[in-house]
CSV table of C-alpha atoms in Angstrom, one decimal:
chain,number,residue,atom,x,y,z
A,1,UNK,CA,0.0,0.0,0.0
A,2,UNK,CA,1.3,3.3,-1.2
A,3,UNK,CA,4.2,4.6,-3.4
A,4,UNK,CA,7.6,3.1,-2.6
A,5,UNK,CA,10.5,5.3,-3.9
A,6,UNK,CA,13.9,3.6,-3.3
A,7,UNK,CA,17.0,5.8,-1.9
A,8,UNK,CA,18.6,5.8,-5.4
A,9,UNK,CA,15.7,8.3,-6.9
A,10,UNK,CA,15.4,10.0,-3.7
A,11,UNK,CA,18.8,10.9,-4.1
A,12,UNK,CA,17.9,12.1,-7.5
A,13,UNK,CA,14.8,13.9,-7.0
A,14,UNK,CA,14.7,17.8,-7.4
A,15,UNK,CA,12.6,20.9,-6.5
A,16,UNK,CA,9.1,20.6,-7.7
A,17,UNK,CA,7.8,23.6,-9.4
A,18,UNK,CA,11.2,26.1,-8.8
A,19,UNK,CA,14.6,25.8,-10.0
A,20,UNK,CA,15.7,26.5,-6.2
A,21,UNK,CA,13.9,26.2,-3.2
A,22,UNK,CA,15.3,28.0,0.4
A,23,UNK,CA,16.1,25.6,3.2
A,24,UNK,CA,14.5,26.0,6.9
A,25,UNK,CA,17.5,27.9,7.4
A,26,UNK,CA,17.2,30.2,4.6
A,27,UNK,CA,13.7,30.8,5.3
A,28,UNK,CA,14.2,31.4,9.0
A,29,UNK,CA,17.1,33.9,7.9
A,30,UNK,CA,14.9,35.9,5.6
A,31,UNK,CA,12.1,36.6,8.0
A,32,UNK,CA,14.7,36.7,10.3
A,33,UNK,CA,15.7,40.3,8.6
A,34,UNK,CA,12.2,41.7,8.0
A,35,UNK,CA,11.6,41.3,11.6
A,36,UNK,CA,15.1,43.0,12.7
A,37,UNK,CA,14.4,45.9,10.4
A,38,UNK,CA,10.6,45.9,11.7
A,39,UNK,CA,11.8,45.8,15.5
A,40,UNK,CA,15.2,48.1,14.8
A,41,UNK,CA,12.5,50.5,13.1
A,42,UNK,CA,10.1,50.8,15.9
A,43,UNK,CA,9.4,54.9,16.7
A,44,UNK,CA,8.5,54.2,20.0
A,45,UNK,CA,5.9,55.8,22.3
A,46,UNK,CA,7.3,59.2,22.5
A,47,UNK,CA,8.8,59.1,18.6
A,48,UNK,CA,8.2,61.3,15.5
A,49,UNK,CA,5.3,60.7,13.2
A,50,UNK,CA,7.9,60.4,10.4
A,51,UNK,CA,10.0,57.6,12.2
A,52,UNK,CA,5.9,56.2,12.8
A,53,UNK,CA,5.2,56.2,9.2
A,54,UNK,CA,8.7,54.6,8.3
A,55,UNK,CA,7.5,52.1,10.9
A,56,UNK,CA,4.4,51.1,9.2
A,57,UNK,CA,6.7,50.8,5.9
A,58,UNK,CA,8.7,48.3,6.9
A,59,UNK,CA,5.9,47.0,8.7
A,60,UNK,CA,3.9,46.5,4.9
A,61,UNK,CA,7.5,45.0,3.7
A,62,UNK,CA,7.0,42.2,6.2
A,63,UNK,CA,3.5,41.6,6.0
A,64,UNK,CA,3.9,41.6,2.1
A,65,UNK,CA,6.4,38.9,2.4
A,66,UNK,CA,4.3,36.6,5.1
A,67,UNK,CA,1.5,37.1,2.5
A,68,UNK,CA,3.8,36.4,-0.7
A,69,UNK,CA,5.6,33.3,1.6
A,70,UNK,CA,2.7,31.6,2.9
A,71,UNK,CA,0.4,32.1,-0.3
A,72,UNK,CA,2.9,30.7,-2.9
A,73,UNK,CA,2.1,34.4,-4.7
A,74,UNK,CA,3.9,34.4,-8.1
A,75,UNK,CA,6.8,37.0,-8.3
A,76,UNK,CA,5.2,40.5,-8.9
A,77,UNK,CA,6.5,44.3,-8.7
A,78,UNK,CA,2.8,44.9,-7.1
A,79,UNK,CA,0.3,42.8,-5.5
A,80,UNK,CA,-3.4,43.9,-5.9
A,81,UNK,CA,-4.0,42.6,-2.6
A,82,UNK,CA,-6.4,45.3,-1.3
A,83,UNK,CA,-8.6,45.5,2.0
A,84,UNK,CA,-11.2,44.0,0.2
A,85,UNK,CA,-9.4,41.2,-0.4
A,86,UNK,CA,-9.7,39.4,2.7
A,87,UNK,CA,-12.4,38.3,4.5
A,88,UNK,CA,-11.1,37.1,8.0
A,89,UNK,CA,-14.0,34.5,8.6
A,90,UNK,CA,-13.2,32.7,6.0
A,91,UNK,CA,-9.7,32.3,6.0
A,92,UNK,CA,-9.0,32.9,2.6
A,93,UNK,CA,-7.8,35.8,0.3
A,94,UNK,CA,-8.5,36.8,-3.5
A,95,UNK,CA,-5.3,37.7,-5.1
A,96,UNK,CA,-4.2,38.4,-8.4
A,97,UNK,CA,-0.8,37.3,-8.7
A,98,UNK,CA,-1.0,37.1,-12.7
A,99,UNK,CA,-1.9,39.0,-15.1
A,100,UNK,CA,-2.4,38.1,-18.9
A,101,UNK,CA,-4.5,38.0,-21.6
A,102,UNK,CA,-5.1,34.7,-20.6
A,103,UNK,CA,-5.8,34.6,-17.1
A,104,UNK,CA,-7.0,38.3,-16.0
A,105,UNK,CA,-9.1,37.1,-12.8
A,106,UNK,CA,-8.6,36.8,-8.6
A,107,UNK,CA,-8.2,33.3,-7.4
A,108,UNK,CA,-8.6,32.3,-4.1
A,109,UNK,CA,-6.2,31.6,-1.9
A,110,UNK,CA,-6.2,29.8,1.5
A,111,UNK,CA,-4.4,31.6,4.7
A,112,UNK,CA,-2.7,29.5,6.9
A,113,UNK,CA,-3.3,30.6,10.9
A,114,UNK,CA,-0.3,32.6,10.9
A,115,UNK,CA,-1.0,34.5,7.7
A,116,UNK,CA,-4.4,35.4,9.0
A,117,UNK,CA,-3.0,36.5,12.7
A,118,UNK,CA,-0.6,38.6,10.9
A,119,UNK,CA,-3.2,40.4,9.2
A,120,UNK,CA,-5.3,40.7,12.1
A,121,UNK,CA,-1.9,42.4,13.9
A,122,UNK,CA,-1.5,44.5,10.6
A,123,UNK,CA,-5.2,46.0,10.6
A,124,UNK,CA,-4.4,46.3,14.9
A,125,UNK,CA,-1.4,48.7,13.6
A,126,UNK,CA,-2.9,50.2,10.7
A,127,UNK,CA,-6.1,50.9,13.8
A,128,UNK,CA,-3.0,52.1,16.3
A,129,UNK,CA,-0.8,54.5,13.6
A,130,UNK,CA,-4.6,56.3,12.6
A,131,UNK,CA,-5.0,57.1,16.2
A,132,UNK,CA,-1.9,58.2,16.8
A,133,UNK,CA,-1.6,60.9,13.8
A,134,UNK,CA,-5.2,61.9,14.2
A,135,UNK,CA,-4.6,62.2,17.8
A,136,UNK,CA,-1.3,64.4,16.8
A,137,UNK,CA,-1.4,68.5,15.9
A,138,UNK,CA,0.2,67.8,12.6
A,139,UNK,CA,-2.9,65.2,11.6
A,140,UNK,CA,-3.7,67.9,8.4
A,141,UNK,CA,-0.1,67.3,7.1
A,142,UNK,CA,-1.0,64.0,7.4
A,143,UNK,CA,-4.6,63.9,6.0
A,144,UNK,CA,-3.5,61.1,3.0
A,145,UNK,CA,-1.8,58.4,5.1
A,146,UNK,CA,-4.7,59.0,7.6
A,147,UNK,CA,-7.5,58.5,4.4
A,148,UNK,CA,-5.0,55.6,3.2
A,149,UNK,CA,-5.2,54.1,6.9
A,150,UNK,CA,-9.0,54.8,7.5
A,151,UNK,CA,-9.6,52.5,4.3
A,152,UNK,CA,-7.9,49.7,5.6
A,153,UNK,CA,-9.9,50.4,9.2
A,154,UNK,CA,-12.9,51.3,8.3
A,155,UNK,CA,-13.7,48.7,5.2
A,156,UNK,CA,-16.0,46.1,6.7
A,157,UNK,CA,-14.0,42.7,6.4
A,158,UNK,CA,-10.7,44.2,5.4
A,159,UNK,CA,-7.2,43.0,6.7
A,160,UNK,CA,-5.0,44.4,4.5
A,161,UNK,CA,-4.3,47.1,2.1
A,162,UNK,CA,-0.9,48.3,0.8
């Protein structure tokens, strides 16, 4: 009962579907950085709105690459991955990874535990940095990020939006 694959082929038996694929080692290393630069970022309570807005950068970096990691997301300069995009009782996504005249639609894709408590965290932050600049005396200078933020807040369902 079942396949039987000898230690000869195993031996022989490459990456399915990638020329390369990283290691745990390699994959621990590269969410390794993204969280240094997340955690190195941090303004702090008492810190600048700009260093709070660099924050939330790097912060989109990281969750961009969870989402991209954990999805299997095709290579892409831009991900229309919008706060629309996610509804978080159903544990899945719609993402459009590819583009062509061929295949021009959403699929869905299903979020692992962890990509869905990351984007619960993210719209917690996105909630957290609107607060904070609308609490601020320089919110007007501020008035897109805050309309950029309140999208990704306010949007019934949503969970993400870069």
């Amino acid at each position: 009962a079942g396949w039987v694959v000898t230690e000869a082929v195993q031996a022989r038996l490459e990456p399915f579907g990638a020329s390369c694929v990283l290691s745990v080692q390699g994959v621990q290393k590269v969410f390794g950085r993204f969280t240094q630069l997340v955690q190195t970022g941090s303004p702090g309570r008492n810190g600048s709105l700009d260093r709070a807005v660099g924050h939330h950068n790097l912060y989109a970096n990281y969750v961009g690459a969870v989402l991209s990691f954990c999805c299997g997301l095709r290579q892409r300069t831009v991900y229309e991955i919008n706060a629309r995009s996610w509804q978080p009782g159903l544990g899945l996504a719609l993402v459009n990874d590819k583009r062509s005249s061929r295949s021009d639609f959403d699929r869905p894709v299903i979020l692992s535990g962890f990509a869905q408590q990351v984007l619960r965290d993210w719209q917690a932050h996105c909630a957290a940095l609107h607060g904070r600049i609308e609490r601020s005396d320089d919110a007007p200078t501020w008035k897109a990020v805050t309309q950029h933020l309140t999208a990704i807040v306010d949007v019934p369902g949503s969970g993400v939006s870069f």
